[in-house]
Amino acid sequence: MKIVLAALNAKYVHSNLAVYDLEAYSKCKLEKELRSEIKPDISVREYTINHNLEQIMQSLYKEEASLLAFSCYIWNISEILNICRELKKVSPKLLIWLGGPEVSYDSEKVLKNNSFIDGVIVGEGEETFYELIKMYCELEAVLDKEEQSKEENSKEDHNKEVYDKKQYPDNSCVEDISNNIGLNDYEKEFAKGKERYLSNIPGITYRASDGRIVKNLPRPLLPLDEIPFIYEDLSRFENKILYYESSRGCPFSCSYCLSSIDKSVRFRSLDKVFDELSYFMSNKVRQVKFIDRTFNCDKKRAREIWRYLKDNDNGITNYHFEIAADLIEDEDISIFSKMRPGLIQLEIGLQTTNLRTIKEIRRTMDIEKLKNNMNAIRRMRNIHQHLDLIAGLPYEDYESFVRSFNDAYELKPDQLQLGFLKVLKGSYMEEQVKEYNLIYSDEQPYEVLSTKWISYGEILKLKRVEEMVELYYNSAMFEHVLLYMESFFDTPFEMYESMGKYYEDNGFVDIGLRREDKYAALREFFKERFEDAIMIFDSLLTFDYYLRENAKTRPKWRKDSMIEKADYNNFFKSGGTDELYLAKEGYDSKAAARSMHIEPIIAESASWITGKDYSDVKTEWLYAVFDYNSRDPLTKASDYNIITHL
């Protein structure tokens, strides 16, 4: 029997931990419990939502599988249902099962609305999937053996063999198979036996032969140490982010999150975690992303893992954690302070600073402690911080969200994620839809359209702000010019709101501007409002332009270099200046000229770059010397020096 576990990921660099867990767990148990002649062939196939759906269907059809199981999430459910619908037309005997959070909480509705789906694995899937495929394999083996036997024996001998209990496993499901059985009869007996077995498998919803949809009792949860480590063969994950799970569940009750439904938390033993992290280190993988819902809900355990990573750092691997920043303590800060820049990155869910909203969404959070911890971490300049906000929460109107945005922006995270409420199936938020006058999209990702506190028009304005934040703030390519621009607006939100309106009015929305065009659009926005300050703006914009890339051509707004070519070349030939002496051992002037860039900047703009006071500098122009061979490990910006003369 051939079985395919399929995943439809959001991006190529993603991998689906769930299907690999199911594969590893099932293979491990089947190896011990099934006879070799009936062991199934289990494989994993991963695609992305950017693939052509018909090509995915063709690929899966060519697998010639007996059973296909898809892992379903909010971002891929529509595509998966489309693929399965068409695949069932051309492979009517193919058994199609779904699993994952997007189908677990309304599994009966999924089967009712999609006749081409045979069943749904509800909740945690490892043991359930194993029992399911074991059942199919044993049943198929029994009926195949009987089919073969009936062709070789007389009716009397055949019937005698049918009722010989020694030929079958305990609780044999085959009842009466007559001689001269045809294909249709065989299928009927397979369905009858399957149904007997399915009724005894916890954690599934399935379609009975009489058309009824049956939902079995839930599956007890597994100890996490029973889940095999899936990364023994790293070649399967080449150029992929490696996802790692050291715990399941969450102790908190946030109303918008599915993790709040099961408040129990299970942990993988630290001995196993350390062994597996050591494996990542010894293989020098680039990034390991922990998918624990709140990694530091057990503060002591989290601290032990962070200390282990610090003490055993290989200088290469980066680790990503989703944390509650208000649970960070002084001992954690001390550990962080000794970490290599880029060793870890932290994703922090702020969501809102509206206290009434926080209470309504059942969130537990000490905002002041969160702010203090984030500021302390930022000052160390060695850990990337990603901060999340959610628009569309209860009691959060437009003005309230503006305050939450400005509060979050003041923390200066490396990335600020402005998201929109998703009404997830099975969440408490879904139960409150009528109470909140919550209108959301019927199609994935079930995103908020309006509530009794915020209108659809206001949501659209926030969409433009989100786009501007993503283009300009989160890209990290406009750091210094944005800092300067903020001084012209009352609040950061006002600046991004104005930028969003400018983009919309000028038709720049959703057209995919090239890198230089993004700089040019920002310049035109600023010039239209503050033309008197354009020289300093241009100086900072050009500085940011060259900070990350040794561009071969001058940007449109700075065609003049203000540096004579002879002076430029002589700077490197002479090994720099007293201010910036370059000619150390092994210095190659030609190599230096290729890997470095000199850019004139207005002296007044230099203070926005370095934070220093240049008011006593006698010359109007200074020079920024960029070294692209040396970069900040967090931001990837080149190193630079500001000098007064060449």
PDB file of N, CA and C in Angstrom, residues 228-288:
ATOM      1  N   PRO A 228       9.546  10.894  17.270  1.00  0.00           N
ATOM      2  CA  PRO A 228      10.931  10.749  16.816  1.00  0.00           C
ATOM      3  C   PRO A 228      11.507  12.073  16.294  1.00  0.00           C
ATOM      4  N   PHE A 229      12.815  12.176  16.340  1.00  0.00           N
ATOM      5  CA  PHE A 229      13.533  13.310  15.767  1.00  0.00           C
ATOM      6  C   PHE A 229      13.572  13.120  14.251  1.00  0.00           C
ATOM      7  N   ILE A 230      13.107  14.109  13.504  1.00  0.00           N
ATOM      8  CA  ILE A 230      12.896  13.908  12.062  1.00  0.00           C
ATOM      9  C   ILE A 230      14.089  14.308  11.198  1.00  0.00           C
ATOM     10  N   TYR A 231      15.134  14.878  11.804  1.00  0.00           N
ATOM     11  CA  TYR A 231      16.189  15.491  10.998  1.00  0.00           C
ATOM     12  C   TYR A 231      17.443  14.636  10.854  1.00  0.00           C
ATOM     13  N   GLU A 232      17.309  13.318  10.980  1.00  0.00           N
ATOM     14  CA  GLU A 232      18.483  12.465  10.816  1.00  0.00           C
ATOM     15  C   GLU A 232      19.078  12.590   9.420  1.00  0.00           C
ATOM     16  N   ASP A 233      18.229  12.814   8.412  1.00  0.00           N
ATOM     17  CA  ASP A 233      18.696  13.015   7.032  1.00  0.00           C
ATOM     18  C   ASP A 233      18.449  14.475   6.650  1.00  0.00           C
ATOM     19  N   LEU A 234      19.453  15.311   6.857  1.00  0.00           N
ATOM     20  CA  LEU A 234      19.293  16.748   6.605  1.00  0.00           C
ATOM     21  C   LEU A 234      19.223  17.084   5.117  1.00  0.00           C
ATOM     22  N   SER A 235      19.601  16.154   4.261  1.00  0.00           N
ATOM     23  CA  SER A 235      19.535  16.434   2.817  1.00  0.00           C
ATOM     24  C   SER A 235      18.097  16.666   2.358  1.00  0.00           C
ATOM     25  N   ARG A 236      17.131  16.146   3.116  1.00  0.00           N
ATOM     26  CA  ARG A 236      15.721  16.360   2.766  1.00  0.00           C
ATOM     27  C   ARG A 236      15.287  17.805   3.011  1.00  0.00           C
ATOM     28  N   PHE A 237      16.091  18.547   3.781  1.00  0.00           N
ATOM     29  CA  PHE A 237      15.701  19.903   4.180  1.00  0.00           C
ATOM     30  C   PHE A 237      16.711  20.947   3.688  1.00  0.00           C
ATOM     31  N   GLU A 238      17.385  20.631   2.619  1.00  0.00           N
ATOM     32  CA  GLU A 238      18.385  21.546   2.087  1.00  0.00           C
ATOM     33  C   GLU A 238      17.723  22.863   1.675  1.00  0.00           C
ATOM     34  N   ASN A 239      18.316  23.973   2.099  1.00  0.00           N
ATOM     35  CA  ASN A 239      17.818  25.331   1.812  1.00  0.00           C
ATOM     36  C   ASN A 239      16.452  25.612   2.450  1.00  0.00           C
ATOM     37  N   LYS A 240      16.123  24.883   3.506  1.00  0.00           N
ATOM     38  CA  LYS A 240      14.854  25.085   4.209  1.00  0.00           C
ATOM     39  C   LYS A 240      15.111  25.556   5.644  1.00  0.00           C
ATOM     40  N   ILE A 241      14.137  26.293   6.184  1.00  0.00           N
ATOM     41  CA  ILE A 241      14.156  26.588   7.612  1.00  0.00           C
ATOM     42  C   ILE A 241      13.805  25.299   8.356  1.00  0.00           C
ATOM     43  N   LEU A 242      14.558  24.979   9.402  1.00  0.00           N
ATOM     44  CA  LEU A 242      14.264  23.787  10.186  1.00  0.00           C
ATOM     45  C   LEU A 242      13.382  24.167  11.370  1.00  0.00           C
ATOM     46  N   TYR A 243      12.203  23.563  11.441  1.00  0.00           N
ATOM     47  CA  TYR A 243      11.261  23.833  12.528  1.00  0.00           C
ATOM     48  C   TYR A 243      11.445  22.781  13.620  1.00  0.00           C
ATOM     49  N   TYR A 244      11.437  23.259  14.850  1.00  0.00           N
ATOM     50  CA  TYR A 244      11.705  22.361  15.975  1.00  0.00           C
ATOM     51  C   TYR A 244      10.693  22.627  17.083  1.00  0.00           C
ATOM     52  N   GLU A 245      10.244  21.544  17.716  1.00  0.00           N
ATOM     53  CA  GLU A 245       9.183  21.622  18.719  1.00  0.00           C
ATOM     54  C   GLU A 245       9.683  21.034  20.038  1.00  0.00           C
ATOM     55  N   SER A 246       9.867  21.884  21.033  1.00  0.00           N
ATOM     56  CA  SER A 246      10.284  21.373  22.339  1.00  0.00           C
ATOM     57  C   SER A 246       9.115  21.337  23.325  1.00  0.00           C
ATOM     58  N   SER A 247       7.964  21.873  22.922  1.00  0.00           N
ATOM     59  CA  SER A 247       6.761  21.801  23.760  1.00  0.00           C
ATOM     60  C   SER A 247       5.521  21.912  22.891  1.00  0.00           C
ATOM     61  N   ARG A 248       4.416  21.454  23.418  1.00  0.00           N
ATOM     62  CA  ARG A 248       3.113  21.629  22.761  1.00  0.00           C
ATOM     63  C   ARG A 248       2.133  22.192  23.774  1.00  0.00           C
ATOM     64  N   GLY A 249       1.247  23.049  23.279  1.00  0.00           N
ATOM     65  CA  GLY A 249       0.243  23.642  24.145  1.00  0.00           C
ATOM     66  C   GLY A 249       0.684  24.994  24.670  1.00  0.00           C
ATOM     67  N   CYS A 250      -0.217  25.657  25.386  1.00  0.00           N
ATOM     68  CA  CYS A 250       0.053  26.986  25.935  1.00  0.00           C
ATOM     69  C   CYS A 250      -0.793  27.176  27.192  1.00  0.00           C
ATOM     70  N   PRO A 251      -0.226  27.741  28.247  1.00  0.00           N
ATOM     71  CA  PRO A 251      -0.989  27.913  29.486  1.00  0.00           C
ATOM     72  C   PRO A 251      -1.910  29.125  29.461  1.00  0.00           C
ATOM     73  N   PHE A 252      -1.792  29.950  28.426  1.00  0.00           N
ATOM     74  CA  PHE A 252      -2.575  31.183  28.376  1.00  0.00           C
ATOM     75  C   PHE A 252      -3.863  30.991  27.586  1.00  0.00           C
ATOM     76  N   SER A 253      -4.741  31.996  27.639  1.00  0.00           N
ATOM     77  CA  SER A 253      -6.100  31.822  27.112  1.00  0.00           C
ATOM     78  C   SER A 253      -6.497  32.900  26.109  1.00  0.00           C
ATOM     79  N   CYS A 254      -5.566  33.395  25.333  1.00  0.00           N
ATOM     80  CA  CYS A 254      -5.866  34.471  24.375  1.00  0.00           C
ATOM     81  C   CYS A 254      -6.997  34.048  23.447  1.00  0.00           C
ATOM     82  N   SER A 255      -8.012  34.880  23.347  1.00  0.00           N
ATOM     83  CA  SER A 255      -9.261  34.470  22.700  1.00  0.00           C
ATOM     84  C   SER A 255      -9.144  34.288  21.194  1.00  0.00           C
ATOM     85  N   TYR A 256      -8.119  34.868  20.567  1.00  0.00           N
ATOM     86  CA  TYR A 256      -7.962  34.784  19.114  1.00  0.00           C
ATOM     87  C   TYR A 256      -7.112  33.592  18.699  1.00  0.00           C
ATOM     88  N   CYS A 257      -6.604  32.820  19.662  1.00  0.00           N
ATOM     89  CA  CYS A 257      -5.585  31.798  19.387  1.00  0.00           C
ATOM     90  C   CYS A 257      -6.127  30.405  19.673  1.00  0.00           C
ATOM     91  N   LEU A 258      -5.833  29.459  18.792  1.00  0.00           N
ATOM     92  CA  LEU A 258      -6.280  28.081  18.990  1.00  0.00           C
ATOM     93  C   LEU A 258      -5.556  27.395  20.130  1.00  0.00           C
ATOM     94  N   SER A 259      -4.355  27.859  20.445  1.00  0.00           N
ATOM     95  CA  SER A 259      -3.608  27.227  21.534  1.00  0.00           C
ATOM     96  C   SER A 259      -4.300  27.396  22.878  1.00  0.00           C
ATOM     97  N   SER A 260      -5.221  28.355  22.957  1.00  0.00           N
ATOM     98  CA  SER A 260      -5.916  28.599  24.223  1.00  0.00           C
ATOM     99  C   SER A 260      -6.938  27.510  24.545  1.00  0.00           C
ATOM    100  N   ILE A 261      -7.302  26.701  23.548  1.00  0.00           N
ATOM    101  CA  ILE A 261      -8.321  25.677  23.765  1.00  0.00           C
ATOM    102  C   ILE A 261      -7.797  24.582  24.687  1.00  0.00           C
ATOM    103  N   ASP A 262      -6.557  24.175  24.446  1.00  0.00           N
ATOM    104  CA  ASP A 262      -5.936  23.177  25.313  1.00  0.00           C
ATOM    105  C   ASP A 262      -4.872  23.877  26.155  1.00  0.00           C
ATOM    106  N   LYS A 263      -5.180  24.121  27.402  1.00  0.00           N
ATOM    107  CA  LYS A 263      -4.280  24.903  28.262  1.00  0.00           C
ATOM    108  C   LYS A 263      -3.140  24.068  28.847  1.00  0.00           C
ATOM    109  N   SER A 264      -3.168  22.769  28.606  1.00  0.00           N
ATOM    110  CA  SER A 264      -2.076  21.944  29.109  1.00  0.00           C
ATOM    111  C   SER A 264      -0.835  22.158  28.248  1.00  0.00           C
ATOM    112  N   VAL A 265       0.327  22.043  28.873  1.00  0.00           N
ATOM    113  CA  VAL A 265       1.586  22.184  28.155  1.00  0.00           C
ATOM    114  C   VAL A 265       2.402  20.928  28.390  1.00  0.00           C
ATOM    115  N   ARG A 266       2.888  20.337  27.311  1.00  0.00           N
ATOM    116  CA  ARG A 266       3.747  19.157  27.413  1.00  0.00           C
ATOM    117  C   ARG A 266       5.132  19.519  26.902  1.00  0.00           C
ATOM    118  N   PHE A 267       6.152  19.032  27.580  1.00  0.00           N
ATOM    119  CA  PHE A 267       7.525  19.376  27.227  1.00  0.00           C
ATOM    120  C   PHE A 267       8.302  18.142  26.792  1.00  0.00           C
ATOM    121  N   ARG A 268       9.159  18.330  25.841  1.00  0.00           N
ATOM    122  CA  ARG A 268      10.148  17.315  25.492  1.00  0.00           C
ATOM    123  C   ARG A 268      11.244  17.381  26.557  1.00  0.00           C
ATOM    124  N   SER A 269      11.751  16.229  26.982  1.00  0.00           N
ATOM    125  CA  SER A 269      12.737  16.225  28.058  1.00  0.00           C
ATOM    126  C   SER A 269      13.983  16.998  27.633  1.00  0.00           C
ATOM    127  N   LEU A 270      14.599  17.688  28.584  1.00  0.00           N
ATOM    128  CA  LEU A 270      15.758  18.517  28.263  1.00  0.00           C
ATOM    129  C   LEU A 270      16.923  17.692  27.725  1.00  0.00           C
ATOM    130  N   ASP A 271      17.081  16.459  28.200  1.00  0.00           N
ATOM    131  CA  ASP A 271      18.155  15.617  27.672  1.00  0.00           C
ATOM    132  C   ASP A 271      18.002  15.417  26.168  1.00  0.00           C
ATOM    133  N   LYS A 272      16.776  15.135  25.740  1.00  0.00           N
ATOM    134  CA  LYS A 272      16.521  14.979  24.308  1.00  0.00           C
ATOM    135  C   LYS A 272      16.738  16.297  23.568  1.00  0.00           C
ATOM    136  N   VAL A 273      16.229  17.385  24.130  1.00  0.00           N
ATOM    137  CA  VAL A 273      16.372  18.690  23.489  1.00  0.00           C
ATOM    138  C   VAL A 273      17.844  19.034  23.298  1.00  0.00           C
ATOM    139  N   PHE A 274      18.650  18.835  24.321  1.00  0.00           N
ATOM    140  CA  PHE A 274      20.075  19.160  24.222  1.00  0.00           C
ATOM    141  C   PHE A 274      20.768  18.282  23.181  1.00  0.00           C
ATOM    142  N   ASP A 275      20.432  16.998  23.148  1.00  0.00           N
ATOM    143  CA  ASP A 275      21.028  16.103  22.149  1.00  0.00           C
ATOM    144  C   ASP A 275      20.680  16.555  20.734  1.00  0.00           C
ATOM    145  N   GLU A 276      19.430  16.948  20.538  1.00  0.00           N
ATOM    146  CA  GLU A 276      18.986  17.337  19.206  1.00  0.00           C
ATOM    147  C   GLU A 276      19.541  18.698  18.797  1.00  0.00           C
ATOM    148  N   LEU A 277      19.652  19.616  19.745  1.00  0.00           N
ATOM    149  CA  LEU A 277      20.284  20.896  19.446  1.00  0.00           C
ATOM    150  C   LEU A 277      21.766  20.697  19.126  1.00  0.00           C
ATOM    151  N   SER A 278      22.407  19.785  19.821  1.00  0.00           N
ATOM    152  CA  SER A 278      23.806  19.472  19.542  1.00  0.00           C
ATOM    153  C   SER A 278      23.972  18.949  18.120  1.00  0.00           C
ATOM    154  N   TYR A 279      22.994  18.170  17.672  1.00  0.00           N
ATOM    155  CA  TYR A 279      23.018  17.652  16.297  1.00  0.00           C
ATOM    156  C   TYR A 279      22.956  18.800  15.291  1.00  0.00           C
ATOM    157  N   PHE A 280      22.068  19.767  15.537  1.00  0.00           N
ATOM    158  CA  PHE A 280      21.990  20.938  14.656  1.00  0.00           C
ATOM    159  C   PHE A 280      23.326  21.677  14.626  1.00  0.00           C
ATOM    160  N   MET A 281      23.908  21.848  15.811  1.00  0.00           N
ATOM    161  CA  MET A 281      25.172  22.585  15.903  1.00  0.00           C
ATOM    162  C   MET A 281      26.291  21.874  15.150  1.00  0.00           C
ATOM    163  N   SER A 282      26.401  20.568  15.365  1.00  0.00           N
ATOM    164  CA  SER A 282      27.492  19.826  14.724  1.00  0.00           C
ATOM    165  C   SER A 282      27.340  19.805  13.212  1.00  0.00           C
ATOM    166  N   ASN A 283      26.112  19.914  12.723  1.00  0.00           N
ATOM    167  CA  ASN A 283      25.869  19.956  11.276  1.00  0.00           C
ATOM    168  C   ASN A 283      25.807  21.376  10.727  1.00  0.00           C
ATOM    169  N   LYS A 284      26.001  22.350  11.603  1.00  0.00           N
ATOM    170  CA  LYS A 284      26.111  23.762  11.214  1.00  0.00           C
ATOM    171  C   LYS A 284      24.935  24.231  10.354  1.00  0.00           C
ATOM    172  N   VAL A 285      23.721  23.883  10.786  1.00  0.00           N
ATOM    173  CA  VAL A 285      22.540  24.354  10.067  1.00  0.00           C
ATOM    174  C   VAL A 285      22.410  25.867  10.269  1.00  0.00           C
ATOM    175  N   ARG A 286      21.769  26.546   9.315  1.00  0.00           N
ATOM    176  CA  ARG A 286      21.715  28.001   9.358  1.00  0.00           C
ATOM    177  C   ARG A 286      20.718  28.524  10.377  1.00  0.00           C
ATOM    178  N   GLN A 287      19.502  27.954  10.385  1.00  0.00           N
ATOM    179  CA  GLN A 287      18.481  28.466  11.296  1.00  0.00           C
ATOM    180  C   GLN A 287      17.585  27.349  11.809  1.00  0.00           C
ATOM    181  N   VAL A 288      17.278  27.407  13.099  1.00  0.00           N
ATOM    182  CA  VAL A 288      16.317  26.506  13.738  1.00  0.00           C
ATOM    183  C   VAL A 288      15.214  27.377  14.329  1.00  0.00           C
TER     184      VAL A 288
END
